[in-house]
PDB file of N, CA and C in Angstrom:
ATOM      1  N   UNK A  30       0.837  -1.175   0.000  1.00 43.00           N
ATOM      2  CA  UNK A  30       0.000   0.000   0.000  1.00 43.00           C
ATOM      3  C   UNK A  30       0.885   1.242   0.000  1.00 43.00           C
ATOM      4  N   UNK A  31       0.550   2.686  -0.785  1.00 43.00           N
ATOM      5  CA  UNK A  31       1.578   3.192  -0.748  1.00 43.00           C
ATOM      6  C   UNK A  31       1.057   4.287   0.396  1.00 43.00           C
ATOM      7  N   UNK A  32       1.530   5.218   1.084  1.00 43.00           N
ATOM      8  CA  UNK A  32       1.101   5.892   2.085  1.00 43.00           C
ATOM      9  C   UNK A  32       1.764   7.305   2.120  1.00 43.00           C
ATOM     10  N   UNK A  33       1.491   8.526   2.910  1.00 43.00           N
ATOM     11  CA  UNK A  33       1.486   9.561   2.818  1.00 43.00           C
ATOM     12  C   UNK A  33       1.030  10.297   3.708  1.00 43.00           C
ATOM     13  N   UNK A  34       2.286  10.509   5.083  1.00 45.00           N
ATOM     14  CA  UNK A  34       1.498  10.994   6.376  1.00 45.00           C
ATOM     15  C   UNK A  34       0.298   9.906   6.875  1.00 45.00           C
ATOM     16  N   UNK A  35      -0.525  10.801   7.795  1.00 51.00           N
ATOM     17  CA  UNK A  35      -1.692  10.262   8.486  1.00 51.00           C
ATOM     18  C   UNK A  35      -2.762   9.727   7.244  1.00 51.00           C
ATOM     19  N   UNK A  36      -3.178  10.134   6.446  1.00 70.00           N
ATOM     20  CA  UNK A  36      -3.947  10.213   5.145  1.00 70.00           C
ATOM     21  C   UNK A  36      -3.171   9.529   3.679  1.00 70.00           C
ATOM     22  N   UNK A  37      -3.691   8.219   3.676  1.00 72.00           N
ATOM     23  CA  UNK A  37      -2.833   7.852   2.134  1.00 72.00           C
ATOM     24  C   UNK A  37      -3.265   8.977   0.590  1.00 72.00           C
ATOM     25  N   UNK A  38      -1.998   8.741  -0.047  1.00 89.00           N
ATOM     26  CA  UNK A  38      -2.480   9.305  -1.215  1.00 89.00           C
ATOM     27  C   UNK A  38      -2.701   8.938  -2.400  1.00 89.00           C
ATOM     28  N   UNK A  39      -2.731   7.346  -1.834  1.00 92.00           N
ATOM     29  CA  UNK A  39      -3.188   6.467  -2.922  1.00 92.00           C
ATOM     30  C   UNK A  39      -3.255   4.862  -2.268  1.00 92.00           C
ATOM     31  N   UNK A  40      -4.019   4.199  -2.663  1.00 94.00           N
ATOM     32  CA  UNK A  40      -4.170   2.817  -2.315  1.00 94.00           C
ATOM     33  C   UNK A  40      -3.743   2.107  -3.250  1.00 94.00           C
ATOM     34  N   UNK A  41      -3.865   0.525  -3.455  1.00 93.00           N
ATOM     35  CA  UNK A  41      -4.102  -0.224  -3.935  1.00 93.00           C
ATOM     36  C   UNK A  41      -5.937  -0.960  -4.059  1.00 93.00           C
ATOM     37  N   UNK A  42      -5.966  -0.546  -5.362  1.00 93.00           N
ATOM     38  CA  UNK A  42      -7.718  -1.011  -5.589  1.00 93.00           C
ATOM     39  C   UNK A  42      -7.781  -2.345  -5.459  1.00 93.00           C
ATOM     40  N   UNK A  43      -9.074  -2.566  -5.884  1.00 92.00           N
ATOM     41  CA  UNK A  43      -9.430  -4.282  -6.086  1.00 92.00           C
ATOM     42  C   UNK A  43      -9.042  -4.815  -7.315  1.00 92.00           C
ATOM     43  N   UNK A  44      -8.494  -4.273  -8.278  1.00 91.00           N
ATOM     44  CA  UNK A  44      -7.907  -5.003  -9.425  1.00 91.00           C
ATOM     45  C   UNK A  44      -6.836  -5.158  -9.638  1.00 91.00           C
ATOM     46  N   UNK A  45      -6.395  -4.111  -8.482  1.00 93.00           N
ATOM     47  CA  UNK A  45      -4.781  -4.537  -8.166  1.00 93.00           C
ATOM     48  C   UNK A  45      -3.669  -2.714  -8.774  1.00 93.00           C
ATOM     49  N   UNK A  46      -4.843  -2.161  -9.402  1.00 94.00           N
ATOM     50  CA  UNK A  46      -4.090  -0.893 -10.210  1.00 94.00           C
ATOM     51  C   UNK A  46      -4.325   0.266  -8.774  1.00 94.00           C
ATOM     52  N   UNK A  47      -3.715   1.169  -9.204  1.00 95.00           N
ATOM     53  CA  UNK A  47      -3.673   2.331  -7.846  1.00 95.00           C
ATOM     54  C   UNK A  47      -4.582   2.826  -8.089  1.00 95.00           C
ATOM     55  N   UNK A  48      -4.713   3.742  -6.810  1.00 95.00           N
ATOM     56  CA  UNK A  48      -6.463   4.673  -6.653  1.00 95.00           C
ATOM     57  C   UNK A  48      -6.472   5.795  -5.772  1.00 95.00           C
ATOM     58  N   UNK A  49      -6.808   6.647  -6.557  1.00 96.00           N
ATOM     59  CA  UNK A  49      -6.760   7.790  -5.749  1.00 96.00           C
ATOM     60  C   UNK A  49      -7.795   8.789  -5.759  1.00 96.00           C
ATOM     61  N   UNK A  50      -7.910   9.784  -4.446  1.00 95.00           N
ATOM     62  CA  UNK A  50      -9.306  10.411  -4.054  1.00 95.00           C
ATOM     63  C   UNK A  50      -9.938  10.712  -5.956  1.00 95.00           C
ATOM     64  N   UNK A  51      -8.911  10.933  -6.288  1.00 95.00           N
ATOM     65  CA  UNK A  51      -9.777  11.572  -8.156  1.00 95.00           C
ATOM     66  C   UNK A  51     -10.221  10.036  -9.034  1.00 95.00           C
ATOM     67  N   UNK A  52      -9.836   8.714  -8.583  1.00 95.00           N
ATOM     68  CA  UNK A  52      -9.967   7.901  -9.443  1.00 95.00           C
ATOM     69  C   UNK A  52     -11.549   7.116  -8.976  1.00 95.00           C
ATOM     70  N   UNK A  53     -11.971   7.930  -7.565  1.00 96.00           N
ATOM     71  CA  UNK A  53     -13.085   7.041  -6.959  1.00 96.00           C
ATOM     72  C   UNK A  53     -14.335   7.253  -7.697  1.00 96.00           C
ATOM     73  N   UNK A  54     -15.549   6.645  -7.704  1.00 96.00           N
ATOM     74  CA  UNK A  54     -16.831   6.960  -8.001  1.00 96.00           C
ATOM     75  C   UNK A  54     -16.907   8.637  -7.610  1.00 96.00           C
ATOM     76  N   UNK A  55     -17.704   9.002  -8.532  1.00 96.00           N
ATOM     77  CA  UNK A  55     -17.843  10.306  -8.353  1.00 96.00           C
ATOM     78  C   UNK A  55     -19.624  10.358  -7.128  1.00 96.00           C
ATOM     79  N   UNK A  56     -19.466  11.525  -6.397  1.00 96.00           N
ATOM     80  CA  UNK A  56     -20.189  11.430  -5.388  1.00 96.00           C
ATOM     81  C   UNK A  56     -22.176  11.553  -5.655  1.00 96.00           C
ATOM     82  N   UNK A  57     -21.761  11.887  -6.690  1.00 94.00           N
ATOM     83  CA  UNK A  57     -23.532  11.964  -7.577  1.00 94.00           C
ATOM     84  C   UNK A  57     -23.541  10.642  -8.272  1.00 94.00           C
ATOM     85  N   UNK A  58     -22.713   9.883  -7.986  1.00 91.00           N
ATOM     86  CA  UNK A  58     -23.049   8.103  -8.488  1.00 91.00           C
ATOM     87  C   UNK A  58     -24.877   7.764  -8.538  1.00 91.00           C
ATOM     88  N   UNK A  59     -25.407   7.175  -9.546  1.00 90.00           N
ATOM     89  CA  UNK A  59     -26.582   6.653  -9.228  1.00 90.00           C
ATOM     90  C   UNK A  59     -26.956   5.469  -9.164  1.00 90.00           C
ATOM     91  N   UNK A  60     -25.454   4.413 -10.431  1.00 92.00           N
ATOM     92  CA  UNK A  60     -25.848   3.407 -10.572  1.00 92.00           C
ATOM     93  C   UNK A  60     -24.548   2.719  -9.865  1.00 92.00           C
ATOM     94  N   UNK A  61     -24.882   1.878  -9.093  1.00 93.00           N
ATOM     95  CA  UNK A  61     -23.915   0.698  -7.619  1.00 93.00           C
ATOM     96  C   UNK A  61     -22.850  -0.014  -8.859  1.00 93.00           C
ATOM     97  N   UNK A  62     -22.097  -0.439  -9.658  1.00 94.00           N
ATOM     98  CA  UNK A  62     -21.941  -1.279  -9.682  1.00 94.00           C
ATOM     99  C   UNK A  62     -20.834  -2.056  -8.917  1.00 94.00           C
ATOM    100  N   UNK A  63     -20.489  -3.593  -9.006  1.00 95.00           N
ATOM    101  CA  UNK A  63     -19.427  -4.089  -8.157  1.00 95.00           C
ATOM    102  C   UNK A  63     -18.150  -3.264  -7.863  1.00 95.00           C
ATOM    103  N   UNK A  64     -17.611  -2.752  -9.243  1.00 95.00           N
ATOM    104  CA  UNK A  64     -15.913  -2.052  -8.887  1.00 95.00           C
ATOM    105  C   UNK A  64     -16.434  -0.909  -8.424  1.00 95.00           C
ATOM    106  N   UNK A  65     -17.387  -0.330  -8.567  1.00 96.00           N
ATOM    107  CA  UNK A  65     -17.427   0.429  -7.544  1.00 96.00           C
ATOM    108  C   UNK A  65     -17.564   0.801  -6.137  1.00 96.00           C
ATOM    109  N   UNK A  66     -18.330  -0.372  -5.861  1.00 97.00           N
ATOM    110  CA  UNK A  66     -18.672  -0.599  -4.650  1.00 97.00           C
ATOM    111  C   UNK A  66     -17.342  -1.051  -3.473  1.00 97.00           C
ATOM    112  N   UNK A  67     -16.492  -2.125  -4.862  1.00 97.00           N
ATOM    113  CA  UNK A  67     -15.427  -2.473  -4.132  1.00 97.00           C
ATOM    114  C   UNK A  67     -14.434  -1.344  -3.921  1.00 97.00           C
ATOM    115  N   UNK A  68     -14.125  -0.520  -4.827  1.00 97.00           N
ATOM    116  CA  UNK A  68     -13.070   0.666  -4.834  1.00 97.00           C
ATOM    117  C   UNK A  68     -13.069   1.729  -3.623  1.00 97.00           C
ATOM    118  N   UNK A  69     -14.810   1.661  -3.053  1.00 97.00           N
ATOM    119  CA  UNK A  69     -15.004   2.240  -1.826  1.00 97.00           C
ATOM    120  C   UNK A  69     -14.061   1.828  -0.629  1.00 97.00           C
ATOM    121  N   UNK A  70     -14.671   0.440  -0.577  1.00 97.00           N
ATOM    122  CA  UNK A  70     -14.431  -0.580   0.513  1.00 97.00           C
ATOM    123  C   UNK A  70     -13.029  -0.341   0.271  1.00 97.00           C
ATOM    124  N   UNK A  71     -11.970  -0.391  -0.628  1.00 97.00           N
ATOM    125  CA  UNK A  71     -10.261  -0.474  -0.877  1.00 97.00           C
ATOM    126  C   UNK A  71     -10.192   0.796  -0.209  1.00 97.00           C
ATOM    127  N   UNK A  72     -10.414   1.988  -0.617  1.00 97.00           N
ATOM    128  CA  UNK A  72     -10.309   3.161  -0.094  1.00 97.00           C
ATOM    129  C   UNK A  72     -10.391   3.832   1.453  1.00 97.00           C
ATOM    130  N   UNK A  73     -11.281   3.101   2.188  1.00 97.00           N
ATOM    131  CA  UNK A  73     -11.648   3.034   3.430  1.00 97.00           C
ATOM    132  C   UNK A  73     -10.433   2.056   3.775  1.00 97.00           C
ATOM    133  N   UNK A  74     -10.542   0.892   3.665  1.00 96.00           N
ATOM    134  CA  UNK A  74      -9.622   0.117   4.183  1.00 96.00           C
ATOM    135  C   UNK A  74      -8.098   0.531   4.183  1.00 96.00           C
ATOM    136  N   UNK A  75      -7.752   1.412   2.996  1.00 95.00           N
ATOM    137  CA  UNK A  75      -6.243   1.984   2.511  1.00 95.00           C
ATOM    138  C   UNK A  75      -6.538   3.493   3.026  1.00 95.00           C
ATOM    139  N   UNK A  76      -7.182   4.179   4.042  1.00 95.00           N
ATOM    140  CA  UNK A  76      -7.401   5.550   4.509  1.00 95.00           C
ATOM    141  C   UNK A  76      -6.976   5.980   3.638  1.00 95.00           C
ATOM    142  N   UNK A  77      -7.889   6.264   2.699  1.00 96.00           N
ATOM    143  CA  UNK A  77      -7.781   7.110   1.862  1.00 96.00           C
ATOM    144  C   UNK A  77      -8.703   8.486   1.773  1.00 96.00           C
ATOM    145  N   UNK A  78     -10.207   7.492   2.468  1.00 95.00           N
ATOM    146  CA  UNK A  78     -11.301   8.187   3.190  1.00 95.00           C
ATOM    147  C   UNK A  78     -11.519   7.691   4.284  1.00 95.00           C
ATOM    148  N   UNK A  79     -12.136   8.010   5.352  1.00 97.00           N
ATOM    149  CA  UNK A  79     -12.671   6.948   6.782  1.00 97.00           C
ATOM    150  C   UNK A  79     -13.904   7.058   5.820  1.00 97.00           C
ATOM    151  N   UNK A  80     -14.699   5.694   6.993  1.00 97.00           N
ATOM    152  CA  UNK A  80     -15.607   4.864   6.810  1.00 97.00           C
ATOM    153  C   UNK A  80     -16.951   6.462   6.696  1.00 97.00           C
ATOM    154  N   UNK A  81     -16.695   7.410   7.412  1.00 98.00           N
ATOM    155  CA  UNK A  81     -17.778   8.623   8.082  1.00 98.00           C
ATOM    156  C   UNK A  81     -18.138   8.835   6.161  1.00 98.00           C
ATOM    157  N   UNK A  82     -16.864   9.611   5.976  1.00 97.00           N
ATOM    158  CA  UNK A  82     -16.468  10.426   4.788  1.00 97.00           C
ATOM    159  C   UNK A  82     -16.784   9.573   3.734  1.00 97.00           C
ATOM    160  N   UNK A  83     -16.532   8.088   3.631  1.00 98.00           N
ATOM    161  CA  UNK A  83     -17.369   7.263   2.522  1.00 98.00           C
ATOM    162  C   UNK A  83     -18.527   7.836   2.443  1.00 98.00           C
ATOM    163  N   UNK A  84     -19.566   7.533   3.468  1.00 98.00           N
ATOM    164  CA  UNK A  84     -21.012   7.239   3.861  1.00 98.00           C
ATOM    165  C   UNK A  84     -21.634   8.853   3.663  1.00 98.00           C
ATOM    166  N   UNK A  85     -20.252   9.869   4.146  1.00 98.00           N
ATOM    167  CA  UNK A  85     -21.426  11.123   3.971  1.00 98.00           C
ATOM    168  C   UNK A  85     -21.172  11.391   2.717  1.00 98.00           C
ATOM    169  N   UNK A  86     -20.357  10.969   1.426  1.00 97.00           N
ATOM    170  CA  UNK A  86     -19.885  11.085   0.348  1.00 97.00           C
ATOM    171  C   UNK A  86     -20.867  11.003  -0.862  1.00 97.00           C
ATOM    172  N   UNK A  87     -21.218   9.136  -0.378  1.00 97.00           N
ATOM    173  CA  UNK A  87     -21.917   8.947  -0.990  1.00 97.00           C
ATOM    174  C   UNK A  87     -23.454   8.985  -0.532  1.00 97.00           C
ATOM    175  N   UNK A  88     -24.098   9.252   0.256  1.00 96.00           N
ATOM    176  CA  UNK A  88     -24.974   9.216   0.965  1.00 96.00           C
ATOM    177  C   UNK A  88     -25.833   7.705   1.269  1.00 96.00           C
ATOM    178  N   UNK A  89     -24.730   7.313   1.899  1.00 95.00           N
ATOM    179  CA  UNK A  89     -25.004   5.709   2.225  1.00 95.00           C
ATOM    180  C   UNK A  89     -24.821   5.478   3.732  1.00 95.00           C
ATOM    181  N   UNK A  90     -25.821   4.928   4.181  1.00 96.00           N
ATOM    182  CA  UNK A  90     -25.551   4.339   5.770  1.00 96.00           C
ATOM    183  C   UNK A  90     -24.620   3.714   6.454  1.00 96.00           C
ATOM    184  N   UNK A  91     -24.144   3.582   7.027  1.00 96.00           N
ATOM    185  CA  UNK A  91     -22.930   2.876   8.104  1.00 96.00           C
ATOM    186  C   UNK A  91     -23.310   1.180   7.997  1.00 96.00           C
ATOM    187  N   UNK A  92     -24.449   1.176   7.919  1.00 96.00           N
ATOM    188  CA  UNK A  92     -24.858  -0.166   7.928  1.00 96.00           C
ATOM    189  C   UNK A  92     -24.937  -0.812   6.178  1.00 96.00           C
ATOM    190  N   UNK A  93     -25.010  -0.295   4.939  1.00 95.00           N
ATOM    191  CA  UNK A  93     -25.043  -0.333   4.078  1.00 95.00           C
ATOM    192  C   UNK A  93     -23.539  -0.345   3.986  1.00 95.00           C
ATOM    193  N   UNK A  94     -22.677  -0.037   4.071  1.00 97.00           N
ATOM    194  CA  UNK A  94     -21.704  -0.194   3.584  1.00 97.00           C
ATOM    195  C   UNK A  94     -20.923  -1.348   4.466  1.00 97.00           C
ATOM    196  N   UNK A  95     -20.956  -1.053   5.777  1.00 96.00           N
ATOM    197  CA  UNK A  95     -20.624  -2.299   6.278  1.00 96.00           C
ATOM    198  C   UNK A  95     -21.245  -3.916   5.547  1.00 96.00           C
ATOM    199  N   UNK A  96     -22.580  -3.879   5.378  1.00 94.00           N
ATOM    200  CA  UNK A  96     -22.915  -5.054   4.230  1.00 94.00           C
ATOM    201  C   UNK A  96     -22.193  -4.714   3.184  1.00 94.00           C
ATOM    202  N   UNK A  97     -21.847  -3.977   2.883  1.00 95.00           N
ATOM    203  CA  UNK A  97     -20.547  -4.079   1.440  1.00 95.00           C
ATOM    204  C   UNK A  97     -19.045  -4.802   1.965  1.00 95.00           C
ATOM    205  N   UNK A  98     -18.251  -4.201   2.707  1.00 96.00           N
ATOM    206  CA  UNK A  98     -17.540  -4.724   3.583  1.00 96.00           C
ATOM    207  C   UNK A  98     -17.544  -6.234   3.877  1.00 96.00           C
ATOM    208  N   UNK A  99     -18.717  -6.549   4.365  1.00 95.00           N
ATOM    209  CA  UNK A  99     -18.776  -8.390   5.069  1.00 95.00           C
ATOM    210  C   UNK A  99     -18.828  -9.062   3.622  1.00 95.00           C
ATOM    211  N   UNK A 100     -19.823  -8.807   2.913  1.00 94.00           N
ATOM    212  CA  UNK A 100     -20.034  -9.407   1.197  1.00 94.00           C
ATOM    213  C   UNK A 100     -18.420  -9.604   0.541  1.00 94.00           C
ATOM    214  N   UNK A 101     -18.215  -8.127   0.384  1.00 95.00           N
ATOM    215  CA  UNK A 101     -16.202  -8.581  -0.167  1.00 95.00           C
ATOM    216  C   UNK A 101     -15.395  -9.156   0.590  1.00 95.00           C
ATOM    217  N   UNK A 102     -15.430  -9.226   1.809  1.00 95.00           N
ATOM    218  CA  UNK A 102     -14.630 -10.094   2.540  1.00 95.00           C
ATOM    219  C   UNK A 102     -15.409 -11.652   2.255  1.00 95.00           C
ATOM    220  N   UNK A 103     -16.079 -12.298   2.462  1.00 93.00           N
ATOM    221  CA  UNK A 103     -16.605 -13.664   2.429  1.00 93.00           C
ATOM    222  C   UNK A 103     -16.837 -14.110   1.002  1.00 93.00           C
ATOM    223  N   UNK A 104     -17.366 -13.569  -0.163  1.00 92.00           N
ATOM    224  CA  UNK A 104     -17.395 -13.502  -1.867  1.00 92.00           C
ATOM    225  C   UNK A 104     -16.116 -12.691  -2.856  1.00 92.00           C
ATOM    226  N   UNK A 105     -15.827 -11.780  -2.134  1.00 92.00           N
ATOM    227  CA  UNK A 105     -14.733 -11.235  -3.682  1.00 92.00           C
ATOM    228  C   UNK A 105     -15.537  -9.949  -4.166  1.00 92.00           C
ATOM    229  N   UNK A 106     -15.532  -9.248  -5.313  1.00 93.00           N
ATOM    230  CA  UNK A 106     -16.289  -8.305  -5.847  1.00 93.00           C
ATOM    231  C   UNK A 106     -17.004  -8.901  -6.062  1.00 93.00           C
ATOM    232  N   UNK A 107     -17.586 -10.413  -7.073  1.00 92.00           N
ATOM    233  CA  UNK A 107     -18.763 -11.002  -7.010  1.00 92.00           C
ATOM    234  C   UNK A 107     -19.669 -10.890  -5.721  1.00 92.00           C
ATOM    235  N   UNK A 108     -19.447 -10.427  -4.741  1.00 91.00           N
ATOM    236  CA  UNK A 108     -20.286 -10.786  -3.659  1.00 91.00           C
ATOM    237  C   UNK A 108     -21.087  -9.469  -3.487  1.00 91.00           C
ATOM    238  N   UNK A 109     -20.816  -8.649  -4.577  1.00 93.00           N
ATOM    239  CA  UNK A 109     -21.252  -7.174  -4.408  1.00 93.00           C
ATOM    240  C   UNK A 109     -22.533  -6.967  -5.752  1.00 93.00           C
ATOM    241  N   UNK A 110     -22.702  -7.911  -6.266  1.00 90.00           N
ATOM    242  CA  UNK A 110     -23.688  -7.923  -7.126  1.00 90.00           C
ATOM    243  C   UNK A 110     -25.242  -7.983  -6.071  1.00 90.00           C
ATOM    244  N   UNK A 111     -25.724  -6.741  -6.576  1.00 75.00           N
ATOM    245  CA  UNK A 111     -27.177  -6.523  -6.117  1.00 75.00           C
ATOM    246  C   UNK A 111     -28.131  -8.030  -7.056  1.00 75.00           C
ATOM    247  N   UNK A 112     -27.915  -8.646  -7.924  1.00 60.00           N
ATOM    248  CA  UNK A 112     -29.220  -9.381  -8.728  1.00 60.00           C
ATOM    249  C   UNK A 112     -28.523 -10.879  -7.802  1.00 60.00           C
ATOM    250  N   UNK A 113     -27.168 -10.834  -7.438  1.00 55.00           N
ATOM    251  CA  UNK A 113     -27.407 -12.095  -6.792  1.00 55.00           C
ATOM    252  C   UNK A 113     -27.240 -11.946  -5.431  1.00 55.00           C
ATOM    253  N   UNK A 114     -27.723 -10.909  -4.978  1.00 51.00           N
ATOM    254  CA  UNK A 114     -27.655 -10.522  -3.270  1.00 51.00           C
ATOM    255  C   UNK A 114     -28.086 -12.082  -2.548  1.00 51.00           C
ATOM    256  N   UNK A 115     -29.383 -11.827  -2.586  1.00 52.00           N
ATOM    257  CA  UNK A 115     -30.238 -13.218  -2.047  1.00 52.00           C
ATOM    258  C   UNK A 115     -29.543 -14.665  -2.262  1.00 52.00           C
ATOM    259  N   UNK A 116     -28.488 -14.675  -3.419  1.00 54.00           N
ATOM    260  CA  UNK A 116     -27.504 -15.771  -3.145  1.00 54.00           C
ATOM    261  C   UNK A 116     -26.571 -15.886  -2.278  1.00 54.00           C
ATOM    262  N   UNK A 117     -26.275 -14.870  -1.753  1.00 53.00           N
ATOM    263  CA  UNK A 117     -25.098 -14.479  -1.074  1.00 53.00           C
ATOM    264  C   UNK A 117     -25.281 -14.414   0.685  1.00 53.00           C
ATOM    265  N   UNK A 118     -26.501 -13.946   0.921  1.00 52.00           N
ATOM    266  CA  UNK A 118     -27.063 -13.882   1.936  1.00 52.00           C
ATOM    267  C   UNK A 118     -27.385 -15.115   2.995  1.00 52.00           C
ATOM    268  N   UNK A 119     -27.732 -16.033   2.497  1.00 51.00           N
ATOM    269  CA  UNK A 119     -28.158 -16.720   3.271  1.00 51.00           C
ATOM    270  C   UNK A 119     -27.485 -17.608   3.974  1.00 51.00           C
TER     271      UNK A 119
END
């Protein structure tokens, strides 16, 4: 991970390429998809943003993203697909 003071200035994403505050979903996002969802989760995890600054970013709940969080940890980015949620869940 590469780092920069208290605050990184770049992570390592989920595909393995670097990421930085300009490479994330933009904050008027409407449509979820997986790399995006995952690029969050990399970003938080690589302080790039805290978990607050995700959530007030994108205007997503603490609890919504934490289910993003548990899904990529136990599935992969596949586990971030909304049409096979209910596979994933149970």
């Amino acid at each position: 991970m590469l780092t920069q003071n208290a605050k990184s200035a770049a992570v390592i994403g989920p595909d393995g390429k670097t990421l930085t505050l300009d490479d994330l979903p933009s904050p008027d996002i409407k449509r979820w998809v997986t790399r995006r969802k995952a690029e969050v989760v990399a970003a938080v995890r690589g302080d790039l943003l805290t978990r607050d600054e995700a959530c007030a970013r994108y205007k997503i709940s603490s609890e919504e993203f934490e289910g993003w969080e548990a899904l990529y940890d136990r599935f992969g980015v596949k586990g971030l697909r909304t049409t096979r949620l209910q596979n994933y869940r149970a």
